[in-house]
XYZ file of C-alpha atoms in Angstrom:
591
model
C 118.446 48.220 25.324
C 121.391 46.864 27.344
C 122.115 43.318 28.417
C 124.370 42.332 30.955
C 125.859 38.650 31.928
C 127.595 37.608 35.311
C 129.297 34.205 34.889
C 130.459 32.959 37.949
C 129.099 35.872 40.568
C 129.497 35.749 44.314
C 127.554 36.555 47.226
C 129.117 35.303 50.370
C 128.616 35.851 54.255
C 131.517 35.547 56.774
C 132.538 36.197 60.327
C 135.035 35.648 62.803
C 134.929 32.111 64.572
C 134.221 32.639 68.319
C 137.500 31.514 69.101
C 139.337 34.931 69.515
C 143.123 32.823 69.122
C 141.718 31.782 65.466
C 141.941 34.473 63.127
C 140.643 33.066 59.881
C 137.455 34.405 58.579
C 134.407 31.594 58.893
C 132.523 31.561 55.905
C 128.933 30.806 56.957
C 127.579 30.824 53.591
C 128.805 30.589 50.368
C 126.985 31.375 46.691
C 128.076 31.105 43.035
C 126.242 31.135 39.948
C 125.309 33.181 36.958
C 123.078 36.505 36.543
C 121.913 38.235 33.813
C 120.249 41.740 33.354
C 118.357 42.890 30.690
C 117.541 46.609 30.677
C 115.351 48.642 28.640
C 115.410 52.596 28.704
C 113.401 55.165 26.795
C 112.557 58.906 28.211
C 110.677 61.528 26.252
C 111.118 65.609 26.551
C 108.643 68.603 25.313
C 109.131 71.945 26.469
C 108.016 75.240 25.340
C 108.763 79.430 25.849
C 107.082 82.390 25.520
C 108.712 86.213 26.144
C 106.539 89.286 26.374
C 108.214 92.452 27.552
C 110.399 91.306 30.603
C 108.517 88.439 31.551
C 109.378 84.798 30.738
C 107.144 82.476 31.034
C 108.747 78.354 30.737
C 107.572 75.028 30.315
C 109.126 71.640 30.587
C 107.574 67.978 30.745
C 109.803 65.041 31.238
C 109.254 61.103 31.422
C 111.558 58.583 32.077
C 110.691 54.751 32.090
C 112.732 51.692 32.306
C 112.352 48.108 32.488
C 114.646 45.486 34.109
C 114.479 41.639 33.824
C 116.389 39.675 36.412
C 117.312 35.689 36.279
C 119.872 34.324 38.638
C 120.771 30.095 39.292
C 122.865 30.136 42.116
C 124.694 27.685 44.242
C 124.889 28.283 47.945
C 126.487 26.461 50.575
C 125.777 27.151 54.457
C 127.313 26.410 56.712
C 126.116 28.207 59.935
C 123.225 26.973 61.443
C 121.675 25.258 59.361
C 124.282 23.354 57.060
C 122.293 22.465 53.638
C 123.351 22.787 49.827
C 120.725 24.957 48.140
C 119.951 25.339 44.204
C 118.794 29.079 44.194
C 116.255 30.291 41.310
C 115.680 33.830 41.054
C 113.163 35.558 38.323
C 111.888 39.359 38.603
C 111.164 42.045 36.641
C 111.360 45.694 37.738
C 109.755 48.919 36.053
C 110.617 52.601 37.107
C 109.334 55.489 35.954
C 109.379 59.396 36.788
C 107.529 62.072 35.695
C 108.392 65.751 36.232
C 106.008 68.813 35.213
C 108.018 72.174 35.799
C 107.094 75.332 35.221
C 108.830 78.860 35.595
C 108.390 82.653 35.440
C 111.351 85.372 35.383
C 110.192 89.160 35.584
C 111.850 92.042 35.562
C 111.371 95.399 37.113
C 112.545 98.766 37.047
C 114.921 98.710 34.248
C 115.897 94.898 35.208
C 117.118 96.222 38.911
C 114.446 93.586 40.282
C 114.737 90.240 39.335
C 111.525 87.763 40.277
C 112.039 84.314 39.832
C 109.145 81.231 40.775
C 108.858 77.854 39.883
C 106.540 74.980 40.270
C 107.663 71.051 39.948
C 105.610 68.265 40.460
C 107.270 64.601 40.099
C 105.664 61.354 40.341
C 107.545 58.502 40.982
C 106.419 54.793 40.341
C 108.529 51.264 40.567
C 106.167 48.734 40.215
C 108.013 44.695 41.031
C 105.163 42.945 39.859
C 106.143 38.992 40.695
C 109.829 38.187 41.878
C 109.845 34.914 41.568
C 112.088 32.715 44.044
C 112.766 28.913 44.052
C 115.218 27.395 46.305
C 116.007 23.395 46.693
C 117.873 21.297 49.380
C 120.323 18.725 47.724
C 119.904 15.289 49.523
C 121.317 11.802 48.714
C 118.704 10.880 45.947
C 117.927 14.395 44.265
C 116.339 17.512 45.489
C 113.384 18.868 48.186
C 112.519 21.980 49.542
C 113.082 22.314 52.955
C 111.888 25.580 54.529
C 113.514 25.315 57.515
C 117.307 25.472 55.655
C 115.990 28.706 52.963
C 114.652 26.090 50.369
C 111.425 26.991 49.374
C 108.841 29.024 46.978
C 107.856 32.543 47.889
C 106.370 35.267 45.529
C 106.692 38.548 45.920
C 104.817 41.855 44.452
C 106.326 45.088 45.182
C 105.376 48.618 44.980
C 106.714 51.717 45.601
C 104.428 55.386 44.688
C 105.880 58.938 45.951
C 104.758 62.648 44.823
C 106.775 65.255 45.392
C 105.752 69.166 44.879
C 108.504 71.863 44.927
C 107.565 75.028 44.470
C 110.039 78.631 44.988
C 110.372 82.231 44.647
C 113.144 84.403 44.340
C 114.056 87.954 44.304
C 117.209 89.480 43.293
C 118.333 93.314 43.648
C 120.881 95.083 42.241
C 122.626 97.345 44.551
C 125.786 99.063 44.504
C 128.607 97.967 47.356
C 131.792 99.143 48.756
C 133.171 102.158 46.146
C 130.040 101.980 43.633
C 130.621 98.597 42.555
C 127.851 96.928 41.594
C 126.414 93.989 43.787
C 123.088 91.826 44.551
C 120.842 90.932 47.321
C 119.237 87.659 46.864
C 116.388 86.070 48.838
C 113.190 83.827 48.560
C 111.257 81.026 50.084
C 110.872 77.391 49.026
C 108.613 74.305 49.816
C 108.850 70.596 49.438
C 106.600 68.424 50.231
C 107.026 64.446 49.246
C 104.717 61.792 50.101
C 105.497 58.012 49.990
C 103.933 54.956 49.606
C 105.502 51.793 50.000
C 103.917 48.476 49.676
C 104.727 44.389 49.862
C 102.903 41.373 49.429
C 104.630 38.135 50.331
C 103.258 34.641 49.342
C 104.732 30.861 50.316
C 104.463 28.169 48.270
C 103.981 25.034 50.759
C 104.241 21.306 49.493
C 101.760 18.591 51.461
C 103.762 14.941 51.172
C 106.138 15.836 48.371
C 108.020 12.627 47.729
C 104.969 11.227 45.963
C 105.465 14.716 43.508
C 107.479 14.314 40.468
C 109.421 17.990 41.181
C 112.676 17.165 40.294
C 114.324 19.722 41.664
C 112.848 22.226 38.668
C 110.721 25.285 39.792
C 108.799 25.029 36.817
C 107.038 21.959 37.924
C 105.571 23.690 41.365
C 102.622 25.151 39.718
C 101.941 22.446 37.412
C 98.733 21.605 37.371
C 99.419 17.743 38.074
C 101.413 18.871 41.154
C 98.601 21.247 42.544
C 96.817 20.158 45.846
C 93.684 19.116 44.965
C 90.184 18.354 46.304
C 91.652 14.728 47.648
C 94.194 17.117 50.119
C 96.493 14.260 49.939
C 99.428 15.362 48.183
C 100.834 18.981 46.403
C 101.399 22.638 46.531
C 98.900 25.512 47.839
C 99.929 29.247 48.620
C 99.765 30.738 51.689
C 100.309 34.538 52.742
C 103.377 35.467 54.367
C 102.357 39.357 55.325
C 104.341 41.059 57.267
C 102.888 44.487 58.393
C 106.754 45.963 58.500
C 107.019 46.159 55.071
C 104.226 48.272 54.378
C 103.991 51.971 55.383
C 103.441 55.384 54.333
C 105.604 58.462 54.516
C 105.395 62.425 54.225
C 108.321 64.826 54.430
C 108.269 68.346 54.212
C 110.565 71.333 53.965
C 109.963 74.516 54.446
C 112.785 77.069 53.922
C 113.844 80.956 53.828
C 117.054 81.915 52.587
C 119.195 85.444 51.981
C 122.357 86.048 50.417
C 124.530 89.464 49.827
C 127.223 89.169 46.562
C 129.159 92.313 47.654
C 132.024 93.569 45.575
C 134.646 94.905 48.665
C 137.218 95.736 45.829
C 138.033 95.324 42.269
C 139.699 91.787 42.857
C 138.111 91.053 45.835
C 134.085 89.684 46.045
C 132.517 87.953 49.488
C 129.341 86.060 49.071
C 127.559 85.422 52.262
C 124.216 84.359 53.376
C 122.278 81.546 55.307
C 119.278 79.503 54.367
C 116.906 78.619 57.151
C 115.082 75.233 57.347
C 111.988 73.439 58.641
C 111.435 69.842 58.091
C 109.018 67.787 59.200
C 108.968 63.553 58.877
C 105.464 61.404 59.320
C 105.394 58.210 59.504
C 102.527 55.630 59.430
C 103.354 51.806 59.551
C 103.624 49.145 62.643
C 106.238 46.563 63.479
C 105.501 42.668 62.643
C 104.474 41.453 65.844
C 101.980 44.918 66.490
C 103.684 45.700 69.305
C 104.854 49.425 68.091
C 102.273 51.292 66.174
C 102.786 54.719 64.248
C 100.080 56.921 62.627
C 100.489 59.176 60.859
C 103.504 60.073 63.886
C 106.242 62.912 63.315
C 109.457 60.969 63.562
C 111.643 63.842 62.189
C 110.593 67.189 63.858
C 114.215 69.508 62.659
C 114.905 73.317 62.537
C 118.092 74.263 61.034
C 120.419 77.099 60.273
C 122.433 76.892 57.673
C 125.185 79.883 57.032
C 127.364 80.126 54.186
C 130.682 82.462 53.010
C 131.894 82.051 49.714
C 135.336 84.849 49.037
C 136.684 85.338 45.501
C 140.272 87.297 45.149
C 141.373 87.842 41.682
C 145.220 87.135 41.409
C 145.356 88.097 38.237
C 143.665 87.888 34.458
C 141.993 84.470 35.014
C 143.714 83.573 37.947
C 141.385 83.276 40.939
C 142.210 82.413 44.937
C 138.644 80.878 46.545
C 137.640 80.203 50.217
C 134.463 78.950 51.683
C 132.677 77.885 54.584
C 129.025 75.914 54.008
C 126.982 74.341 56.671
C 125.019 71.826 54.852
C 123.027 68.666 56.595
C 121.893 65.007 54.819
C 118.439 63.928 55.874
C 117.509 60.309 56.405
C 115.712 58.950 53.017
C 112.267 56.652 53.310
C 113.913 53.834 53.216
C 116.449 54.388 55.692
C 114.261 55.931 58.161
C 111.478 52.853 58.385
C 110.979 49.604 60.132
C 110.931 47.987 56.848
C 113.163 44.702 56.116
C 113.527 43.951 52.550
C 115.186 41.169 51.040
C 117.182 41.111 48.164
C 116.246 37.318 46.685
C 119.869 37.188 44.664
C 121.806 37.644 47.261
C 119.834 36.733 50.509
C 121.002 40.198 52.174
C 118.694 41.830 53.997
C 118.075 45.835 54.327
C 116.532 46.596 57.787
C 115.266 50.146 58.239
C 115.856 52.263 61.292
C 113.074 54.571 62.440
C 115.350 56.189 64.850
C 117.909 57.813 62.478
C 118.692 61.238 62.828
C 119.621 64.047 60.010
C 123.565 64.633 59.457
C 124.974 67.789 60.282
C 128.017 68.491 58.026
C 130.592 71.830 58.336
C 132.413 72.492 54.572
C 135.338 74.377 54.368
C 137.196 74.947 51.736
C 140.399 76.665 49.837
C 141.230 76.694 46.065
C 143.577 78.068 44.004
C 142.128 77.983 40.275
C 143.647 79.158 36.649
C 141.599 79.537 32.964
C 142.694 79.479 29.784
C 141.608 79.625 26.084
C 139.393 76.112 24.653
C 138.486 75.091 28.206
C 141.978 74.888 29.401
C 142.461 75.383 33.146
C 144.161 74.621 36.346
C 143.661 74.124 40.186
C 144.985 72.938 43.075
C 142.424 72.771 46.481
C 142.123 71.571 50.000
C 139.388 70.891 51.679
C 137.933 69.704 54.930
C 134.223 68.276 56.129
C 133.346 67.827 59.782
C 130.165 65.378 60.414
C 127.790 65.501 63.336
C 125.979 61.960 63.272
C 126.917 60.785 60.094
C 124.609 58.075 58.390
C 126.523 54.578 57.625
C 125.439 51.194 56.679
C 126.573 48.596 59.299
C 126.290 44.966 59.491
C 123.659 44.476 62.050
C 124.220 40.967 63.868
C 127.088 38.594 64.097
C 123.906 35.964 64.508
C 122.540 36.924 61.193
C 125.423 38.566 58.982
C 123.111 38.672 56.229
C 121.705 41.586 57.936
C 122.512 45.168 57.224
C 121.275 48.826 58.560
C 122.005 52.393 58.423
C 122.871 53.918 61.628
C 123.761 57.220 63.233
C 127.891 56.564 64.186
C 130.282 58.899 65.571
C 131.227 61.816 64.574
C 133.684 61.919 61.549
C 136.315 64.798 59.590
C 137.395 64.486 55.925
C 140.612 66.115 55.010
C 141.235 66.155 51.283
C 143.407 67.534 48.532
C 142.539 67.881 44.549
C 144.681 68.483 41.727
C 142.667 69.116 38.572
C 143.709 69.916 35.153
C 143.038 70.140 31.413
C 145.647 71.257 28.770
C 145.752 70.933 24.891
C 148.661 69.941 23.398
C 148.784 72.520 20.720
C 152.198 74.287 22.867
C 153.942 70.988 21.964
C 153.339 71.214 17.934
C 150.029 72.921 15.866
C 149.696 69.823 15.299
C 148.438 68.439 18.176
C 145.670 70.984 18.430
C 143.051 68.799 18.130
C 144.341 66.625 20.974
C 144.121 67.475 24.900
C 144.256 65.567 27.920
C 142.531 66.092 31.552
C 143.325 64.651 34.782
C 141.736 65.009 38.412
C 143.376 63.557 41.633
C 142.239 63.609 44.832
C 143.931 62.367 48.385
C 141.600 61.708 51.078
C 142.105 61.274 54.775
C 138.309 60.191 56.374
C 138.162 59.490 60.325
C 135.461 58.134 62.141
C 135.342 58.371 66.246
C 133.362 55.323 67.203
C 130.581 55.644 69.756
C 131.208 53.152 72.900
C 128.871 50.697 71.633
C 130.660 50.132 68.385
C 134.582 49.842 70.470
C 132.956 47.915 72.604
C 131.896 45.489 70.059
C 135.024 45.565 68.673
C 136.910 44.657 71.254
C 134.804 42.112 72.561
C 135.220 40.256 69.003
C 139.140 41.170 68.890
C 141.735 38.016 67.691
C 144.547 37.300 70.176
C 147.379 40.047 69.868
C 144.805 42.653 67.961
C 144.252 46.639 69.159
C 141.504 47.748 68.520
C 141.427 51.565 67.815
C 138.928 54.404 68.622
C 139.076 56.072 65.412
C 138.250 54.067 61.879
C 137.895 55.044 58.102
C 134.072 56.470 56.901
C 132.231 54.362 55.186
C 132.185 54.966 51.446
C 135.053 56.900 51.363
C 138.379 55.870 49.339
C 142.080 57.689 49.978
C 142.488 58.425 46.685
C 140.741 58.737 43.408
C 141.977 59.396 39.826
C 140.525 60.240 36.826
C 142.584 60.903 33.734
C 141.311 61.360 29.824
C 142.761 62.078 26.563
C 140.601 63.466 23.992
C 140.323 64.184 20.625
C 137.915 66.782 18.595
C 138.905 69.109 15.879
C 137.052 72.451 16.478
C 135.323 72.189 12.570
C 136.500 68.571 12.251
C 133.674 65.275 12.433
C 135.517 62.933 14.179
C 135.962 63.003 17.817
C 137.221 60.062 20.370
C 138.400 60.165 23.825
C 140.457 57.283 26.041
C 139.442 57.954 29.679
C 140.659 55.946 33.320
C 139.243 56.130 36.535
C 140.162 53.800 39.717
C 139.376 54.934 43.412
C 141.387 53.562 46.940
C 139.883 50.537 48.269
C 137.187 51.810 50.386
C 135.034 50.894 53.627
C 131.471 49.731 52.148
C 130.144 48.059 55.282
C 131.144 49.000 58.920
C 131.573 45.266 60.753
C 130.206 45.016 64.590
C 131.582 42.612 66.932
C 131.442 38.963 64.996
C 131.214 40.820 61.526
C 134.238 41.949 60.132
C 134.511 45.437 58.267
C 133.375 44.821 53.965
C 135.756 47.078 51.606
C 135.417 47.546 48.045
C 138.577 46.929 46.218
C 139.692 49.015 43.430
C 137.786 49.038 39.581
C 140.505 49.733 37.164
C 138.057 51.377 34.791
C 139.640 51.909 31.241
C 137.132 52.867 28.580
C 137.345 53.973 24.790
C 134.896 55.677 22.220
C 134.853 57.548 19.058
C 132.139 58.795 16.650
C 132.025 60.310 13.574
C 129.359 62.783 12.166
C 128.895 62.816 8.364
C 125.607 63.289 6.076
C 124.681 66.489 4.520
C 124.071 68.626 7.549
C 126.139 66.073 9.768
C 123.270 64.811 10.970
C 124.263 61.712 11.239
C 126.587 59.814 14.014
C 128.554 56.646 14.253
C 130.056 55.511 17.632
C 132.259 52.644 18.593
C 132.738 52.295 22.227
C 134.860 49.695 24.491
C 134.170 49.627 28.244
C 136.685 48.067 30.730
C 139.000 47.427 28.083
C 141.509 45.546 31.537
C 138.976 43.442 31.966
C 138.977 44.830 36.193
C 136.150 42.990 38.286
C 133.828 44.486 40.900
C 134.745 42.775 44.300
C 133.748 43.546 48.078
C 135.462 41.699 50.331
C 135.605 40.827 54.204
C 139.060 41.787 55.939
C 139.811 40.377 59.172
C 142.899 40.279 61.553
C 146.148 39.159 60.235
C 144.366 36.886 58.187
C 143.715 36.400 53.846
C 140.559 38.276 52.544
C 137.311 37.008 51.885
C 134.738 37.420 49.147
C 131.664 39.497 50.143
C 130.288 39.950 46.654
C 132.367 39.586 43.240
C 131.423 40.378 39.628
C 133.300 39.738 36.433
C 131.533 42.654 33.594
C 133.941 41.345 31.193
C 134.585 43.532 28.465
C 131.901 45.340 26.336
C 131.964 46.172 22.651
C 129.157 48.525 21.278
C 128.004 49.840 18.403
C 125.651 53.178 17.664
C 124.193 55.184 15.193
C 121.704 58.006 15.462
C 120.243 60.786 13.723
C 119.705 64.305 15.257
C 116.849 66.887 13.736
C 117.774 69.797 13.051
C-alpha cells in the first residue's frame, strides 16, 4: 500500500500574447489545489523445471495487479476565452493488471555443439477505469452553478483498455571454430509477435433543467440526490445524457515477424567481432472512425514496414580485465496504440488533452558507440565511453494549437543526433584502511549534447510567433533529453555481516518535455534533486527476518515543468511538492 498527498499542486496553461513586442508569458488558465493517490500493489509468481538428459523444459506464471484511487479539489482560473472561476472535483479509480504465461525448452545436440532454444509467452493486459467521476462549478456573485459552456459541469466516464500479446521464438546456436582454432558461435532463429488491442470509452453528461430552484450548493454530492433528480413533472433537475464520441473507441493489431543471424568470431586471442543483422516485418491494423464519420478505418493497415537492422559489436582485450569496446546498432522505435490513433483522451485533473496521430511513422535510429571499461575484485570497476545516436523521424510530444494549449500530440519532427559521454565507476574503500571494507561508493555521469533540425513547418511557426529582437534557430534540443545526468551512491554491506544501508543522489539537466509551436512556448522539466536513504537489518535464526528504514527526498526537491519564453520569467506548467517520506518495513523470506 502507498499513499501519496499533493498540497498545493499546479496545472497551468500559457502562451505568448499576440503582441510579438510583449514578451511575457499569458497565462490562459490557472489551477491549484490538492491531490491525493492511494495505491495498492500485490503480484504473485509460480514457476517450475524439469531436466532429462540435455533437454530443459521451463515454466513461469506471473500476475501483477494494482489499484489506484484518485481525488483532486482544484481551483482554476481562465482566462482565455471564456473567463470563469471554476471549483474542480475529480474522483476515479484505476485497476491494472498483467498476466504473463511463458514457457521454454533448451536442447542440446551432439555433445552440446547444437544449442536449440524456443519459447512461448502469452500476456494479457487489462486496465479497467470503471467511473471517473468529474464535477466542475462556476463561481458567481451569490454562490455557485454549472455552466457548460465555461468547463463547469458533470460528466462520467468508464474506461477500458484489453490487449493480448503472443511471442513466440526459436533459436539455434553452433559452435564452430574461427580464425587459428579458436572457438566461436553462429547464432540464428526466427521470432513472432503478435498484439491485439482494444480500447474503449463511454462518456456521460450530467445536464441540470432550471437549476436555481435546486438546492446544489456548489457540492457534487447533491447532483444525484434523489430530491434534485428530474422527475415525471420535467420542471426542474438533473438527467444524463450520452456524450459518445466514436474517436475514442477503436481496435488495434500489430505484428512482427522477424529473422535474425549473428557470427561471435574469435579473430585473435584479445581480439573478438560480433556481427549480425536481424530482419523485420511489421504490420499495423487499425479499426476506428473519426467523431464526425467523415474518415472511416476497418480493419486498415496503417503501418505496412520492412526493416534491416545490422549490428557490429568488437571486443579487444587490453589487458587482464581491461577491455576496449566498439559498436555500431541500427535499431528503430515503433509508434505505440496510443500514439498511433485518432483517439483524444482527457486527463480530468489536469484538463490536458492527449490527441492521437494516425499518421505517425516508426523511428529509425543509428547507435554507435566506444568504451573503454576496467573490472576488479567485489564488483569494482571502471569506464569511460562516448557515444553517438542519429534519428530518422524521431517521435516527440508537441503542443498542438496555440488556440487550445491544453492540447498535446506526438509527431514525426526532424531529424535529430545525440552526442554523449559517460563516466561510470564503483570502488570500495578497503585501499584507504581494512577498515572501510564494508563501505564503497558508485557514481555514473553522463554529458549530453541532443540536436533537433526542425522541419519547415515547425521554423515557420516559430518565427511567425517570435517576440521583437528574438532569432529563431533551425536546430533545437530533443525532447526528453537532459545535458547531464548524475547518479552517485555510497553503500554499506559487510560480506557475512546483517546490516546493510546505502545513501544514493540522482538529479538530471533541465530537459525539453514539450516541443512549443507558434503561440505555445517550449515546456522543460527542471531538475529533481533526488536524495534518498535506507538501511535494513536481517536477524532471526536463519536471518530470515528483515527490518528497513527508508527516507525518500530527504531535500525536500519538487517536481516542476515549466513554460520558458523570450527574455522573459518562467511559468508554471505543472508543479508538485512529494514532501519528504518516512517508511517503515519488515518481512519474512522462506527458506
Amino acid at each position: 500500500l502507498n499513499s501519496t498527498y499533493f498540497e498545493d499542486a499546479q496545472y497551468n496553461f500559457s502562451r505568448y500574447d499576440q503582441d510579438k513586442s510583449i514578451n511575457e508569458l499569458q497565462q490562459v488558465q490557472r489551477g491549484i489545489g490538492d491531490l491525493g493517490i492511494n495505491e495498492a500493489f500485490w503480484s504473485a509468481m509460480a514457476g517450475t523445471s524439469v531436466k532429462w538428459k540435455e533437454h530443459k523444459f521451463t515454466f513461469n506464471a506471473l500476475r501483477l495487479q494494482n489499484g489506484i484511487s484518485q481525488a483532486a479539489i482544484i481551483d482554476q482560473v481562465n482566462g482565455f476565452e471564456n473567463p470563469a472561476i471554476l471549483r474542480k472535483h475529480n474522483l476515479e479509480y484505476a485497476q491494472r493488471a498483467v498476466t504473463n504465461l511463458f514457457l521454454k525448452g533448451t536442447h542440446a545436440f551432439k555433445e552440446a555443439k547444437h544449442k536449440l532454444e524456443w519459447s512461448l509467452s502469452p500476456t494479457f493486459i487489462q486496465v479497467d477505469e470503471p467511473d471517473i467521476r468529474f464535477s466542475a462549478f462556476e463561481k458567481i456573485e451569490d454562490g455557485w452553478q454549472q455552466a457548460p459552456s465555461v468547463g463547469a459541469e458533470t460528466t462520467r466516464t468508464f474506461r477500458n483498455l484489453q490487449e493480448t500479446a503472443l511471442a513466440g521464438k526459436v533459436d539455434h546456436t553452433i559452435k564452430i571454430k574461427g580464425l587459428k582454432e579458436l572457438e566461436g558461435r553462429l547464432k540464428f532463429g526466427v521470432n513472432a509477435t503478435r498484439k491485439m488491442r482494444t480500447f474503449d470509452i463511454q462518456n456521460f453528461l450530467a445536464r441540470i433543467k432550471n437549476q436555481t430552484v435546486l438546492n446544489l450548493d456548489g457540492n457534487p454530492d447533491n447532483i444525484f440526490k434523489e430530491e434534485n433528480i428530474l422527475g415525471n413533472d420535467d420542471t426542474a433537475g438533473t438527467y444524463i445524457k450520452g456524450n459518445f464520441q466514436p474517436a475514442n473507441n477503436f481496435e488495434a493489431t500489430q505484428q512482427v515477424l522477424a529473422a535474425y543471424v549473428l557470427h561471435d568470431l574469435p579473430v585473435t586471442d584479445k581480439l573478438k567481432v560480433i556481427y549480425g543483422a536481424r530482419f523485420e516485418k511489421a504490420d499495423n491494423y487499425y479499426t476506428g472512425q473519426n467523431n464526425n464519420g467523415t474518415k472511416i478505418y476497418s480493419n486498415e493497415k496503417v503501418l505496412d514496414d520492412l526493416d534491416i537492422l545490422p549490428s557490429l559489436n568488437m571486443v579487444y582485450k587490453l589487458k587482464e580485465k581491461t577491455n576496449l569496446r566498439a559498436s555500431y546498432a541500427r535499431t528503430l522505435a515503433r509508434p505505440s496504440f496510443k500514439e498511433k490513433s485518432i483517439a483524444q483522451i482527457q486527463d480530468r485533473i489536469s484538463g490536458l488533452v492527449y490527441l492521437g496521430n494516425i499518421d505517425l511513422v516508426a523511428t529509425n535510429i543509428d547507435n554507435a558507440d566506444l568504451r573503454w571499461e576496467k573490472f576488479g575484485k567485489r564488483g569494482q570497476s571502471m569506464s569511460v565511453s562516448t557515444f553517438y545516436k542519429a534519428f530518422k523521424n524521431p517521435i516527440e510530444l508537441v503542443a498542438f494549437d496555440a488556440t487550445s494549449p491544453n492540447n498535446f500530440q506526438p509527431v514525426n519532427v526532424g531529424n535529430a543526433t545525440v552526442l554523449g559521454l559517460e563516466v561510470e565507476g564503483r570502488k570500495n574503500l578497503e585501499f584507504i584502511s581494512p577498515k572501510l571494507a564494508a563501505l564503497s561508493v558508485s557514481t555514473n555521469v553522463t554529458l549530453v549534447q541532443s540536436q533537433v533540425e526542425m522541419k519547415d513547418e515547425e521554423y515557420e511557426a516559430r518565427v511567425s510567433a517570435a517576440r521583437t529582437g528574438q532569432t529563431i534557430d533551425r536546430t533545437r534540443s530533443m525532447v526528453g533529453q537532459s545535458p547531464y545526468i548524475v547518479n552517485a551512491m555510497i553503500s554499506y554491506k559487510k560480506m557475512e555481516g546483517t546490516w546493510e544501508a546505502n545513501l544514493s543522489y540522482n538529479v538530471q539537466g533541465e530537459r525539453l518535455a514539450v516541443a512549443g509551436v507558434g503561440f505555445n512556448p517550449d515546456i522543460f522539466e527542471r531538475p529533481f534533486h533526488s536524495l534518498n536513504f535506507k538501511a535494513g537489518k536481517s536477524f532471526g535464526k536463519e536471518s530470515n527476518w528483515k527490518a528497513s528504514v527508508q527516507v525518500d527526498n530527504i531535500l525536500g526537491s519538487k517536481r516542476q515543468k515549466v513554460y520558458n519564453g523570450f527574455e522573459t520569467e518562467s511559468k508554471v506548467f505543472q508543479l508538485f511538492d512529494p514532501g519528504r517520506l518516512f517508511s517503515l518495513g519488515l518481512s519474512y523470506s522462506l527458506n
